[in-house]
PDB file of C-alpha atoms in Angstrom:
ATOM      1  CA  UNK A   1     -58.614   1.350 -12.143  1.00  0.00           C
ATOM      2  CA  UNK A   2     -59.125   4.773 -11.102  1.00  0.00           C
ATOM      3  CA  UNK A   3     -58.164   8.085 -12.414  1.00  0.00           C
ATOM      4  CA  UNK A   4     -56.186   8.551  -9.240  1.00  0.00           C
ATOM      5  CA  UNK A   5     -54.660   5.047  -8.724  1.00  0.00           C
ATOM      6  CA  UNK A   6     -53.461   5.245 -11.753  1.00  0.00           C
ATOM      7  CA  UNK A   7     -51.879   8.334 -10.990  1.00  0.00           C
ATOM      8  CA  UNK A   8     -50.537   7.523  -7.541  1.00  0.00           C
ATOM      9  CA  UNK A   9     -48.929   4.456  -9.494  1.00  0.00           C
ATOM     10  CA  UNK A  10     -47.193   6.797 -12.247  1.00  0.00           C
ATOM     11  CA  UNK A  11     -46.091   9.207  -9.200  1.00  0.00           C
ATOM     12  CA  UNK A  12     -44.416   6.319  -6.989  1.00  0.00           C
ATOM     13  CA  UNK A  13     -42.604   4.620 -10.492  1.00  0.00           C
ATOM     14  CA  UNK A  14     -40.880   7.918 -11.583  1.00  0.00           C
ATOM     15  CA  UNK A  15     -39.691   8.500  -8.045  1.00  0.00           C
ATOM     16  CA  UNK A  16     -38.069   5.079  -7.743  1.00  0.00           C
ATOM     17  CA  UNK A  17     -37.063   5.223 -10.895  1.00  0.00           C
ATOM     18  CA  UNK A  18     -35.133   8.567 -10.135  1.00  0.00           C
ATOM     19  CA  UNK A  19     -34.174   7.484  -6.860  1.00  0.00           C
ATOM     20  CA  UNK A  20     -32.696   4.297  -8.113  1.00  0.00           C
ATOM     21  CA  UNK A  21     -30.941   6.277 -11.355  1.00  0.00           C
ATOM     22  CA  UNK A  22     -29.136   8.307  -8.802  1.00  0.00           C
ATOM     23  CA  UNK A  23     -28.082   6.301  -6.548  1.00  0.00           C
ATOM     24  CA  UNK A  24     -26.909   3.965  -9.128  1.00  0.00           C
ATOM     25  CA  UNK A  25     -29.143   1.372  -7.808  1.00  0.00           C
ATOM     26  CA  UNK A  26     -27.807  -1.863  -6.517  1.00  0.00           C
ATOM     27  CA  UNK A  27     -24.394  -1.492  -8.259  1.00  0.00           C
ATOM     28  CA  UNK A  28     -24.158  -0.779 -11.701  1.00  0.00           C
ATOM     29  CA  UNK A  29     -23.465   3.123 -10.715  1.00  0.00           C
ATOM     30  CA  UNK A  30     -20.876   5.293 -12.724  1.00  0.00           C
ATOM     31  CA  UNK A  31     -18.496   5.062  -9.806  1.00  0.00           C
ATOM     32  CA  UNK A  32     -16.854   2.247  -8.443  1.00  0.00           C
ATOM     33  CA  UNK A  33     -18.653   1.334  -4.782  1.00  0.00           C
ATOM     34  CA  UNK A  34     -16.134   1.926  -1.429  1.00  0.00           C
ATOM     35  CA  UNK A  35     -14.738  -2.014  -0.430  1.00  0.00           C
ATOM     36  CA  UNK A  36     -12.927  -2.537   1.801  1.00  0.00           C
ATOM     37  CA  UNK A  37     -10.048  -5.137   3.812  1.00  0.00           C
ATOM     38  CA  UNK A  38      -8.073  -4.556   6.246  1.00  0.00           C
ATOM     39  CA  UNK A  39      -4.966  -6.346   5.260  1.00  0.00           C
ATOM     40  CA  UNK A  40      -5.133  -5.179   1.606  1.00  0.00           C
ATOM     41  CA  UNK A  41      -5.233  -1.292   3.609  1.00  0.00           C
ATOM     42  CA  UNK A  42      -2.301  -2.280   5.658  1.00  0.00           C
ATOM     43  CA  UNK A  43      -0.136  -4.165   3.285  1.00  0.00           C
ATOM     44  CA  UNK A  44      -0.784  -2.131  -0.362  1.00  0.00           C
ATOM     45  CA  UNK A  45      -1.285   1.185   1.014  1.00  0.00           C
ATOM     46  CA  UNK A  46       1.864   1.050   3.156  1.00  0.00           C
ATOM     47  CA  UNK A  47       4.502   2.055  -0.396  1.00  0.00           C
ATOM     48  CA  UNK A  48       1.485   3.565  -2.640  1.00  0.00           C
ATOM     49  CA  UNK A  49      -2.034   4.833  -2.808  1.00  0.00           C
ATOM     50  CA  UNK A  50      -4.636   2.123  -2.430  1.00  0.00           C
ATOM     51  CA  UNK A  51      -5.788   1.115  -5.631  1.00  0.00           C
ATOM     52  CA  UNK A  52      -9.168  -0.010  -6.007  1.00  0.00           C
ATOM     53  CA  UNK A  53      -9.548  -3.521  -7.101  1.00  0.00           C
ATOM     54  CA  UNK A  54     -12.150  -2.630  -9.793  1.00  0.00           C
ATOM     55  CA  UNK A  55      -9.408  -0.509 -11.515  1.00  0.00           C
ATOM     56  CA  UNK A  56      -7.803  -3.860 -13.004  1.00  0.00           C
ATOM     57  CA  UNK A  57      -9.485  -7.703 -14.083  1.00  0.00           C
ATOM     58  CA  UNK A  58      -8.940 -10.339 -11.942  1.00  0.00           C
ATOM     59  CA  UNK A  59      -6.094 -11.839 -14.334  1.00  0.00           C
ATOM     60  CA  UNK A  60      -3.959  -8.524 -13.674  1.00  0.00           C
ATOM     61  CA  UNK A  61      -4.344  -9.152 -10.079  1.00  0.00           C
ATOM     62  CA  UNK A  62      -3.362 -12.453  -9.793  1.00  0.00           C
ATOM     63  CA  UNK A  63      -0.427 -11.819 -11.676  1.00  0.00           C
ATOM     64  CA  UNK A  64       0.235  -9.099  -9.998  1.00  0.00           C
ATOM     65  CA  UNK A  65       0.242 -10.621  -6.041  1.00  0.00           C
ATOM     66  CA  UNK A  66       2.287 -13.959  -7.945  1.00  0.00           C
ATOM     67  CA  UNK A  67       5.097 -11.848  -8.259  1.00  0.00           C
ATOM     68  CA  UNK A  68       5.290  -9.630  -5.524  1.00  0.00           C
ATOM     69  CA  UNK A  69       8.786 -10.107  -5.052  1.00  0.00           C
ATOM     70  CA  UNK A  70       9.477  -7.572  -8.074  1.00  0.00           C
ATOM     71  CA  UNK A  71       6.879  -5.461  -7.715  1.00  0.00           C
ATOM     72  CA  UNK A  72       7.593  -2.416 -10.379  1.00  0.00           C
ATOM     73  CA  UNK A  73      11.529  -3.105  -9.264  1.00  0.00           C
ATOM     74  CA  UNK A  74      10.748  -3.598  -5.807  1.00  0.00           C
ATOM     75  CA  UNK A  75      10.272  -6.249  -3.321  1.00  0.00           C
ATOM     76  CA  UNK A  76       7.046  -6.167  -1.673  1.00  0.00           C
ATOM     77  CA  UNK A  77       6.707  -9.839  -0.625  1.00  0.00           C
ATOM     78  CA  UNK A  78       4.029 -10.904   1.574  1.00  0.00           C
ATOM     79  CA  UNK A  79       3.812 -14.224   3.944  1.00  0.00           C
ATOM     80  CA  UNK A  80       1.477 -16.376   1.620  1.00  0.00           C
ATOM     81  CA  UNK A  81      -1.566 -16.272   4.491  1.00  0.00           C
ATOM     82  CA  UNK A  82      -1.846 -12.202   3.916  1.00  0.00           C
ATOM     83  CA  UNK A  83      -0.700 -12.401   0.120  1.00  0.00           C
ATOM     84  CA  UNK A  84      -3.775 -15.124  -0.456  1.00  0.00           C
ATOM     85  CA  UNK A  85      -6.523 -13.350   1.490  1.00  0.00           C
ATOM     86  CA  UNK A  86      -5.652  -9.932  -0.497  1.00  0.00           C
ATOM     87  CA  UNK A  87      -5.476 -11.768  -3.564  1.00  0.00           C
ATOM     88  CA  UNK A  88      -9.230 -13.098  -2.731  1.00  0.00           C
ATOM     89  CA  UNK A  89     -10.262  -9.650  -1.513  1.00  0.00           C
ATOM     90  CA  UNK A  90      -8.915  -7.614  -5.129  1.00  0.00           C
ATOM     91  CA  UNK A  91     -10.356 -10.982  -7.369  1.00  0.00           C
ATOM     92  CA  UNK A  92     -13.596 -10.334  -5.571  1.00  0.00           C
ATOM     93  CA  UNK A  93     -13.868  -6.811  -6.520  1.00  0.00           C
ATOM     94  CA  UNK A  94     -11.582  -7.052 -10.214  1.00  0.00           C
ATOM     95  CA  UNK A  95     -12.983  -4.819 -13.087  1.00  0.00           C
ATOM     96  CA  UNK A  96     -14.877  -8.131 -14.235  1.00  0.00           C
ATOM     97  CA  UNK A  97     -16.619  -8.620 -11.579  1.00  0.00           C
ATOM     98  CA  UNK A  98     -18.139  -5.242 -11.000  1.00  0.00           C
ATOM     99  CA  UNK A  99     -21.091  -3.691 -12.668  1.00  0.00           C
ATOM    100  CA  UNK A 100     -20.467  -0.317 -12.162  1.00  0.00           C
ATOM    101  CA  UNK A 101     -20.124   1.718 -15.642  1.00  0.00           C
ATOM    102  CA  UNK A 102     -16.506   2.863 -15.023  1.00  0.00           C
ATOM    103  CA  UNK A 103     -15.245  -0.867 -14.417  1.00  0.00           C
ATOM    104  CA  UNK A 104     -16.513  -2.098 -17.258  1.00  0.00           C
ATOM    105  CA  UNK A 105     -15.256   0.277 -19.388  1.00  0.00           C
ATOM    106  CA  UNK A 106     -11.615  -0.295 -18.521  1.00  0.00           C
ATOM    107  CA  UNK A 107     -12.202  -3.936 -18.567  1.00  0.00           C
ATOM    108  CA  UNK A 108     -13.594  -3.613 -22.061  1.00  0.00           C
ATOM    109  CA  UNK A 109     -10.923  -1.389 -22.900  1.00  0.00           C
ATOM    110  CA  UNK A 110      -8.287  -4.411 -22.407  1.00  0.00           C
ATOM    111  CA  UNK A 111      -8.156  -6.898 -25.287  1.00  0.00           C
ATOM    112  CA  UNK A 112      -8.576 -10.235 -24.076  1.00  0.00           C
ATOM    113  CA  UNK A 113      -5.112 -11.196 -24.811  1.00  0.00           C
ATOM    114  CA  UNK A 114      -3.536  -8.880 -22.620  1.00  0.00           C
ATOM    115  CA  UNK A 115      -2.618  -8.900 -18.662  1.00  0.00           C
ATOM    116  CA  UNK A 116      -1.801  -5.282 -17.965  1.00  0.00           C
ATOM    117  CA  UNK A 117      -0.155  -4.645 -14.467  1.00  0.00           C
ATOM    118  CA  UNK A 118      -0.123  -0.796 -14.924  1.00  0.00           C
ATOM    119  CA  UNK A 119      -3.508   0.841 -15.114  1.00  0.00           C
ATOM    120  CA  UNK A 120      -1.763   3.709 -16.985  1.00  0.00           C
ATOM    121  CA  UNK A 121      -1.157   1.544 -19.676  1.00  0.00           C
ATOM    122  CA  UNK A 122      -4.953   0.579 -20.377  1.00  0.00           C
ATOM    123  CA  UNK A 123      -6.759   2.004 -23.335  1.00  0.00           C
ATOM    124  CA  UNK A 124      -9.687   3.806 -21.253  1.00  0.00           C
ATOM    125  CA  UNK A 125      -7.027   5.607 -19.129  1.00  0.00           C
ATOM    126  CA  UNK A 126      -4.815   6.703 -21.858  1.00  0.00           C
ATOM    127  CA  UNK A 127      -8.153   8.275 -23.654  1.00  0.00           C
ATOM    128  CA  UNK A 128      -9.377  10.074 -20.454  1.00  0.00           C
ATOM    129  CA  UNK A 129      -5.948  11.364 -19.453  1.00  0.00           C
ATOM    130  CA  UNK A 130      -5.122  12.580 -23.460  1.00  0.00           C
ATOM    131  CA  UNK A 131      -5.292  16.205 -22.224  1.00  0.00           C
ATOM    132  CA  UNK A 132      -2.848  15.601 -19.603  1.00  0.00           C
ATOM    133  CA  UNK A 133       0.910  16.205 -20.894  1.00  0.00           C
ATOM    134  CA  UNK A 134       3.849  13.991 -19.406  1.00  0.00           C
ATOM    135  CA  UNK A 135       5.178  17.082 -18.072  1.00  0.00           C
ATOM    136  CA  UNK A 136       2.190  17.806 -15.607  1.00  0.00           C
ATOM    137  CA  UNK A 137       2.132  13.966 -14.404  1.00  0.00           C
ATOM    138  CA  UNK A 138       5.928  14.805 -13.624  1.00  0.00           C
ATOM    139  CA  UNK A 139       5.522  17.364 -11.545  1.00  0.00           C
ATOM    140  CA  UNK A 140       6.887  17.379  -8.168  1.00  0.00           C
ATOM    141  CA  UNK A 141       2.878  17.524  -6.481  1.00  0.00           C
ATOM    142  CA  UNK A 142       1.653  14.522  -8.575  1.00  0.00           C
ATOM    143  CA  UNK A 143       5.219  12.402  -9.479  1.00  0.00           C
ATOM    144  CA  UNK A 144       3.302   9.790 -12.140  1.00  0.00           C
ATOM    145  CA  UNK A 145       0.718   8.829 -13.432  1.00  0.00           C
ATOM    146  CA  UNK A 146       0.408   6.248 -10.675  1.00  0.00           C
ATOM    147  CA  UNK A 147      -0.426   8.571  -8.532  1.00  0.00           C
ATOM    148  CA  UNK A 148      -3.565   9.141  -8.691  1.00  0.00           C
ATOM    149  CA  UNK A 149      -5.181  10.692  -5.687  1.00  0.00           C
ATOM    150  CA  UNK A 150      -2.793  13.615  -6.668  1.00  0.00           C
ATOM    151  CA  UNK A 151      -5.702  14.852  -8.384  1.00  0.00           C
ATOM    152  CA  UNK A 152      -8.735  12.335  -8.133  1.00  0.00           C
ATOM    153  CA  UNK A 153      -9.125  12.779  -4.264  1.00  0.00           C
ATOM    154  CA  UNK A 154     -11.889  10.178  -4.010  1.00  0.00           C
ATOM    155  CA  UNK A 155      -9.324   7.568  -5.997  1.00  0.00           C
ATOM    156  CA  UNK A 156      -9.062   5.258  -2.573  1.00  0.00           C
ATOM    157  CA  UNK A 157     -12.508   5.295  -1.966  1.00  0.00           C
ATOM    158  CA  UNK A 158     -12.947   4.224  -5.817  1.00  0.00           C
ATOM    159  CA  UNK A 159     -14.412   7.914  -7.187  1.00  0.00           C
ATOM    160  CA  UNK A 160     -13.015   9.097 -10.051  1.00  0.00           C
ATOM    161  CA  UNK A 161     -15.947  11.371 -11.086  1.00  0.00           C
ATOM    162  CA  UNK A 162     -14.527  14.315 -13.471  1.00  0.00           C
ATOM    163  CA  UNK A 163     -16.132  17.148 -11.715  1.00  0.00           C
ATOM    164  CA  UNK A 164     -13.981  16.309  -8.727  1.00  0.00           C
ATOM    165  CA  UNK A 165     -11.232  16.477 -10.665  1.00  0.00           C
ATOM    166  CA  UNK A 166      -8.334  19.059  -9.134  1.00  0.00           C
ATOM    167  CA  UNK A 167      -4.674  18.733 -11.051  1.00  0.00           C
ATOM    168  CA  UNK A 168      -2.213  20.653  -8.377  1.00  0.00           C
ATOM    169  CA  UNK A 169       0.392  23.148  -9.414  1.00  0.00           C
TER     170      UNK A 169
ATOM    171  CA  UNK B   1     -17.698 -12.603  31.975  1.00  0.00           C
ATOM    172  CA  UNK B   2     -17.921 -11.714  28.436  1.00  0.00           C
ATOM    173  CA  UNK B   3     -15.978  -8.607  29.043  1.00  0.00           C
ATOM    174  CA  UNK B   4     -13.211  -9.875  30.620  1.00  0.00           C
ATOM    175  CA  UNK B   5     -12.761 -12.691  27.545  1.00  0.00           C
ATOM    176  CA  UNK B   6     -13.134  -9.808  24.882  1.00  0.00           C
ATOM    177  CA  UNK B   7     -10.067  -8.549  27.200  1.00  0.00           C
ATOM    178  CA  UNK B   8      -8.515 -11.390  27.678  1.00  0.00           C
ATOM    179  CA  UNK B   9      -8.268 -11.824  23.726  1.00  0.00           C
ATOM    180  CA  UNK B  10      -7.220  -8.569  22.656  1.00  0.00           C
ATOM    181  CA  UNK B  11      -4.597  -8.647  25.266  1.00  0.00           C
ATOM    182  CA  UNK B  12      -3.284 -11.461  24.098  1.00  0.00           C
ATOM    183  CA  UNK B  13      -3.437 -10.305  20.410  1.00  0.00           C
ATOM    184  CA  UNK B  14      -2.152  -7.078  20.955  1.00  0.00           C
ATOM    185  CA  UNK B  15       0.925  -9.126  22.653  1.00  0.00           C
ATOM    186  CA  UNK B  16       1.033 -11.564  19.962  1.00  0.00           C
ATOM    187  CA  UNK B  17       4.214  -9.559  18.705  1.00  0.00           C
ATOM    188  CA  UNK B  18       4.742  -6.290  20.696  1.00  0.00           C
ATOM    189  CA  UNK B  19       7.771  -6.014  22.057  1.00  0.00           C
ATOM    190  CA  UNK B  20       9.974  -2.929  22.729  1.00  0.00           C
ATOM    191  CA  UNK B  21      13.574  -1.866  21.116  1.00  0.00           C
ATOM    192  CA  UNK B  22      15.572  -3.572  23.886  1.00  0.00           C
ATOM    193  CA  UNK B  23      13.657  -7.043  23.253  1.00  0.00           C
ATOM    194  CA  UNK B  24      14.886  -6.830  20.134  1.00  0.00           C
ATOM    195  CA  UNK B  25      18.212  -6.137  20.204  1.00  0.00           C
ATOM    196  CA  UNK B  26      18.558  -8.964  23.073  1.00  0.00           C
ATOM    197  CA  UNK B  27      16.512 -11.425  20.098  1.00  0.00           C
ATOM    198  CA  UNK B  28      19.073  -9.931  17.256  1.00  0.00           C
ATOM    199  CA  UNK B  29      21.937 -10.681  19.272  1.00  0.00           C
ATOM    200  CA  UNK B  30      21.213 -14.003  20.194  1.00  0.00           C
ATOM    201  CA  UNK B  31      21.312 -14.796  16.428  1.00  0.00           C
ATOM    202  CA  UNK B  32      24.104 -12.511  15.640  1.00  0.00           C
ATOM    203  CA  UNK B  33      26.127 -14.876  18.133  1.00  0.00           C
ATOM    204  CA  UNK B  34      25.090 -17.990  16.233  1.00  0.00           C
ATOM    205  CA  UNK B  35      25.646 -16.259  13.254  1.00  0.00           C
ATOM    206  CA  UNK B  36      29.095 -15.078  14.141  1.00  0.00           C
ATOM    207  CA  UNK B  37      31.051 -16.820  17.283  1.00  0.00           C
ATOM    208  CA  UNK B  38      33.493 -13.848  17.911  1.00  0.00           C
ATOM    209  CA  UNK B  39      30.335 -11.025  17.953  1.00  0.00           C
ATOM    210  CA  UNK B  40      31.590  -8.564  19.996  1.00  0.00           C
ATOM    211  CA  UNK B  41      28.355  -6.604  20.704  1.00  0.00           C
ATOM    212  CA  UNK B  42      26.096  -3.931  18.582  1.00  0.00           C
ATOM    213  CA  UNK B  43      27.326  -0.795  17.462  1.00  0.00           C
ATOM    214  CA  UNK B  44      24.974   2.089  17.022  1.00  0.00           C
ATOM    215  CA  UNK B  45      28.320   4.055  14.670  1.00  0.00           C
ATOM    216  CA  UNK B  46      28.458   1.505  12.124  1.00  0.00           C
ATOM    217  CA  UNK B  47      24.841   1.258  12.361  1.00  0.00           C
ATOM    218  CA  UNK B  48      24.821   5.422  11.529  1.00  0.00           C
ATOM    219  CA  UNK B  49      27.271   4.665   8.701  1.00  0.00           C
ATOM    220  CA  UNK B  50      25.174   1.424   7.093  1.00  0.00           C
ATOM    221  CA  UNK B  51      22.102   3.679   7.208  1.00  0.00           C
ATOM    222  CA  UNK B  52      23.861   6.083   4.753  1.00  0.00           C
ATOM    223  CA  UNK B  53      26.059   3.598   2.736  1.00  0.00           C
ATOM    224  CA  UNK B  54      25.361   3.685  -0.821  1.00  0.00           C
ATOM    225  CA  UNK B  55      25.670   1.422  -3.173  1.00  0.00           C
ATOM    226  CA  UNK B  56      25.134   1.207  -7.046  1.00  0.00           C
ATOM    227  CA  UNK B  57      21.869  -1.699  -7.256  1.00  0.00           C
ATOM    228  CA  UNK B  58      22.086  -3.738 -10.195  1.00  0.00           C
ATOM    229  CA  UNK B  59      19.070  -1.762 -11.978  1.00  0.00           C
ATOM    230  CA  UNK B  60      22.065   1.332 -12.146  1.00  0.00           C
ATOM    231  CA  UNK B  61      20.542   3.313  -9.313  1.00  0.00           C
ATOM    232  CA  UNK B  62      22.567   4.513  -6.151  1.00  0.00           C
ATOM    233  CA  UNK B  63      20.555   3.606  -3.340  1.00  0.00           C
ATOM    234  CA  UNK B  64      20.984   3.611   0.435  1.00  0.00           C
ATOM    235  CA  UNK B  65      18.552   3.416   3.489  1.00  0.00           C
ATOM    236  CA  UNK B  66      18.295   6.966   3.268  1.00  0.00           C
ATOM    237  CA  UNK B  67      17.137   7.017  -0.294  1.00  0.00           C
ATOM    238  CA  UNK B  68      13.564   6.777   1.358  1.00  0.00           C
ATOM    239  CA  UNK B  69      14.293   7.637   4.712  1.00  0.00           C
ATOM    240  CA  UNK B  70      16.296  10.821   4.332  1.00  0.00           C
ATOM    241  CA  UNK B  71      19.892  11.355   5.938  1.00  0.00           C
ATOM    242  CA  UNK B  72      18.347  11.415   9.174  1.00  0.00           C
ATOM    243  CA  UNK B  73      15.415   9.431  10.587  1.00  0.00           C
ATOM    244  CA  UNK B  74      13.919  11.479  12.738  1.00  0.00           C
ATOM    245  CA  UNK B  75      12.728  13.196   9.907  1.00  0.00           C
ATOM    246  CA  UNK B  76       9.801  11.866   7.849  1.00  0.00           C
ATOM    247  CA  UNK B  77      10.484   9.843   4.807  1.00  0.00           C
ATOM    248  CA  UNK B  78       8.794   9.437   1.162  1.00  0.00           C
ATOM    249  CA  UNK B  79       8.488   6.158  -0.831  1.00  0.00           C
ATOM    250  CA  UNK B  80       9.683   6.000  -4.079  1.00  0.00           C
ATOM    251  CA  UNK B  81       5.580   5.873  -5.328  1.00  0.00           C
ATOM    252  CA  UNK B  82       5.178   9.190  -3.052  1.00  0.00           C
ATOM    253  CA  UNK B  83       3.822   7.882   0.012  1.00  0.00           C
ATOM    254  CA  UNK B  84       4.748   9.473   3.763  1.00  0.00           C
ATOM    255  CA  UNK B  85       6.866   6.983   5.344  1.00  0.00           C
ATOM    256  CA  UNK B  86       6.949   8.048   9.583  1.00  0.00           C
ATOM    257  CA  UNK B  87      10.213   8.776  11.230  1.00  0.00           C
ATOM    258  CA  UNK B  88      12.264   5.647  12.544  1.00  0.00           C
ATOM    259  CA  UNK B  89      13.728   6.906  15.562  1.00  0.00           C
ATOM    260  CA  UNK B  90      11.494   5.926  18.647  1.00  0.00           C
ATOM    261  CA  UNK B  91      12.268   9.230  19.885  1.00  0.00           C
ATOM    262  CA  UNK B  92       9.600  11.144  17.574  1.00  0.00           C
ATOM    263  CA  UNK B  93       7.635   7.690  16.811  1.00  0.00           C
ATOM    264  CA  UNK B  94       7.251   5.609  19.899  1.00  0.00           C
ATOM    265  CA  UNK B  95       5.584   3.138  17.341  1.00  0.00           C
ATOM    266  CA  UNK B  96       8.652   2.364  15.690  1.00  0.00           C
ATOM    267  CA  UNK B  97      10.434  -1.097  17.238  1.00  0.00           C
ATOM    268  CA  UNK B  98       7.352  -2.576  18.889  1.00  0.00           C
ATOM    269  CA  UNK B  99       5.742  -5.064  16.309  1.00  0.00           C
ATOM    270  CA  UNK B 100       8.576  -7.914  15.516  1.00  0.00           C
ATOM    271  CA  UNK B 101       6.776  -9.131  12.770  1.00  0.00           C
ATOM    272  CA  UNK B 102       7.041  -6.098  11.436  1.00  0.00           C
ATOM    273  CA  UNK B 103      10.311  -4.931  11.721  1.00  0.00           C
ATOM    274  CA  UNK B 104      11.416  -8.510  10.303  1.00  0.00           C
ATOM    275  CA  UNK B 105       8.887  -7.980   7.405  1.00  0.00           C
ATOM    276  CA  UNK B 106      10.859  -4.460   6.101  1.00  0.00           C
ATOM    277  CA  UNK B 107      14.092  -5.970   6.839  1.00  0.00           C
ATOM    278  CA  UNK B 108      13.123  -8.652   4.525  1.00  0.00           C
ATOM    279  CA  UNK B 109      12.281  -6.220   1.422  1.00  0.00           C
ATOM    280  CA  UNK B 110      14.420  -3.369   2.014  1.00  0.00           C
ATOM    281  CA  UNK B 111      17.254  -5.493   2.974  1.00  0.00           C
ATOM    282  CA  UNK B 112      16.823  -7.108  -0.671  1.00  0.00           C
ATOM    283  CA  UNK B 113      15.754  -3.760  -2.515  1.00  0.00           C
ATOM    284  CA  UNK B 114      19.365  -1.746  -0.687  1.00  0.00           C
ATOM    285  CA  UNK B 115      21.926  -5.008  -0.796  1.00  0.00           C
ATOM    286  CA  UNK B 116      20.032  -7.374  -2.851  1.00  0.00           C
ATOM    287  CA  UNK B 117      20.763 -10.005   0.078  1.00  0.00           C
ATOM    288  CA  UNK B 118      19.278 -10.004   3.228  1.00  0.00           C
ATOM    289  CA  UNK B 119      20.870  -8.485   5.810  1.00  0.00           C
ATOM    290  CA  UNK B 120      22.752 -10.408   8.916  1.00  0.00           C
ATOM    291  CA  UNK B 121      21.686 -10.144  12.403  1.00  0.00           C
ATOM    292  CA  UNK B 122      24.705  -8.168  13.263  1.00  0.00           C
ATOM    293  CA  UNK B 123      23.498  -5.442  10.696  1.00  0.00           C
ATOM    294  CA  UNK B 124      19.936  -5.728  11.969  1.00  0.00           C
ATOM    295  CA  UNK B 125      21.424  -4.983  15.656  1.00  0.00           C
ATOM    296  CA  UNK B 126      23.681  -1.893  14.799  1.00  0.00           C
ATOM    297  CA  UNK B 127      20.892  -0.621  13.019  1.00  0.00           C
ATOM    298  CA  UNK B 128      18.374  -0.522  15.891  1.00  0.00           C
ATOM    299  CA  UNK B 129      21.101   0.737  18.339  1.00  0.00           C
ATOM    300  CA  UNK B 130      21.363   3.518  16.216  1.00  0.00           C
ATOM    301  CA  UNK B 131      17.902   4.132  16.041  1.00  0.00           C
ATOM    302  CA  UNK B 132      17.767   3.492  19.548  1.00  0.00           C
ATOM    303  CA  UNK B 133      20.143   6.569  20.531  1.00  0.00           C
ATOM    304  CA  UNK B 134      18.968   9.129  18.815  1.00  0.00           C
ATOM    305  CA  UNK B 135      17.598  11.557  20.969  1.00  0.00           C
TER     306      UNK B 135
END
C-alpha cells in the first residue's frame, strides 16, 4: 500500500471511530434513546411524569401494568386493549432489553430475585442520589423522589446526564 | 378521492366518542332512571356539595374530589404525583365533557379512589350539572 493510502485509511477510522463514540453508535450510548407510544403518553403521563421504560426490567413492568388497579394506592385501571399494548410498548424498551450504559447499570444493580416497582428503591439510584437529603426531595418544587423531571429535565425524553442536572429551590 | 376517505375516516374517528355536556347528561339520566324509578331529575347543588364531601378512605386519609381538583374547578388542579390536572368546568376548558370514554374512564378510578365504590348515575348527573353551570 501506499504511504498515503495508508494514511487516508488511519484518517477515515479515527473519524468514525469518534463519530460513532459520540453519538453512542447504534445504541449502546450513556443515555437512554427517546421511544415513544402514544397510548403509554396518554394513559401514564396523565397522573405522573412519563417514565422511561428503560428505567425498570421487563419483570417490574409486567407486574406493574398486572396490578394497575392499586397503583402506589391508587386506581389507575386501564381497558385490557390499552393496558396490553403499553405493556408491549415498556417490555420492548425494559432496562434488559436496552444497551445503553445507564440501563444496564440499573438492571445490574437489581439482584435477580427482586421485582422492584419503585425506581427509587434500586441500588444504582440510591448510590447516584446519596448526596441528595430527604429533605430536598420533600420540598414543595420537587415533592419525591418520583419526581424526577423536577430536576433531570430531559427525564421524559430518557436523559439523565449529570451535567444537566438543576435541583430547584 | 383519497382525500375525501382520509376525511371520511378521521371524521368518523374523531366522532367515535365526542359528544357534548348535554349528551351526557341525557345518556346519565337514562340510566339514573333504570337505576332509580322515582329519579326526579339532576341537581347541579348536591352535585356542588358531592364535589366537596369528604370522607375518611380506608388508607386513613380525608379525601374528596377536591383533594386534586381544588375547592373550585375552574381552577387548575395537581395530582397527588405533582402533575397539572386542567380545570373541569367547560367554561375555562371547552375540552372537558366531550370524550365519553373518557369521562366514564375517571369516573371509574376516582369514583373508587374518593368512595371506594363506583359512583351511581344519579351522582355522575349532578356532578356534570354542576360543572355544567358554572360560569
Amino acid at each position: 500500500m501506499k504511504k498515503w493510502m495508508q494514511f487516508l485509511v488511519l484518517i477515515t477510522s479515527i473519524t468514525s471511530a469518534s463519530v460513532l463514540l459520540a453519538s453512542g453508535g447504534e445504541g449502546g450510548g450513556s443515555q437512554m434513546p427517546p421511544v415513544t407510544n402514544a397510548k403509554w403518553k396518554a394513559e401514564c403521563g396523565s397522573c405522573h411524569m412519563l417514565y422511561h421504560p428503560g428505567l425498570l426490567p421487563e419483570r417490574s413492568w409486567n407486574k406493574m401494568m398486572a396490578g394497575l388497579d392499586k397503583h402506589f394506592g391508587e386506581n389507575a385501571s386501564l381497558d385490557a386493549a390499552t393496558r396490553d399494548e403499553i405493556t408491549r410498548f415498556l417490555a420492548l424498551n425494559s432496562a434488559d432489553k436496552q444497551d445503553n450504559r445507564r440501563s444496564s447499570r440499573i438492571n445490574q444493580s437489581i439482584p435477580a430475585s427482586a421485582t422492584p416497582l419503585r425506581i427509587s428503591e434500586t441500588r444504582y439510584f440510591i448510590s447516584k442520589h446519596d448526596e441528595v437529603s430527604a429533605s430536598t426531595f420533600k420540598r414543595k418544587s420537587i415533592g419525591s423522589a418520583a419526581n424526577c423531571v423536577a430536576c433531570h429535565k430531559g427525564a421524559e425524553k430518557g436523559d439523565f446526564s449529570e451535567s444537566q442536572v438543576k435541583i430547584p429551590r | 378521492m383519497r382525500n375525501s376517505i382520509i376525511l371520511a375516516a378521521l371524521l368518523f374517528s374523531i366522532n367515535a366518542f365526542a359528544t357534548t355536556p348535554q349528551v351526557l347528561l341525557k345518556q346519565y339520566e337514562v340510566q339514573a332512571k333504570q337505576e332509580n324509578p322515582a329519579f326526579t331529575g339532576f341537581s347541579a347543588e348536591r352535585g356542588a356539595i358531592f364535589f366537596r364531601a369528604e370522607r375518611t378512605h380506608s388508607d386513613g386519609k380525608k379525601v374528596s374530589c377536591s383533594t386534586c381538583h381544588t375547592s373550585d374547578p375552574r381552577n387548575q388542579g395537581k395530582t397527588r404525583a405533582n402533575k397539572v390536572i386542567e380545570p373541569l368546568a367547560p367554561s375555562v376548558n371547552p375540552q372537558r365533557l366531550t370524550d365519553a370514554a373518557k369521562v366514564e374512564k375517571w369516573f371509574g378510578r376516582n369514583c373508587r379512589d374518593v368512595l371506594e365504590r363506583a359512583c351511581t348515575a344519579q351522582e355522575k348527573g349532578d356532578y356534570i350539572q354542576y360543572l355544567v353551570n358554572l360560569k
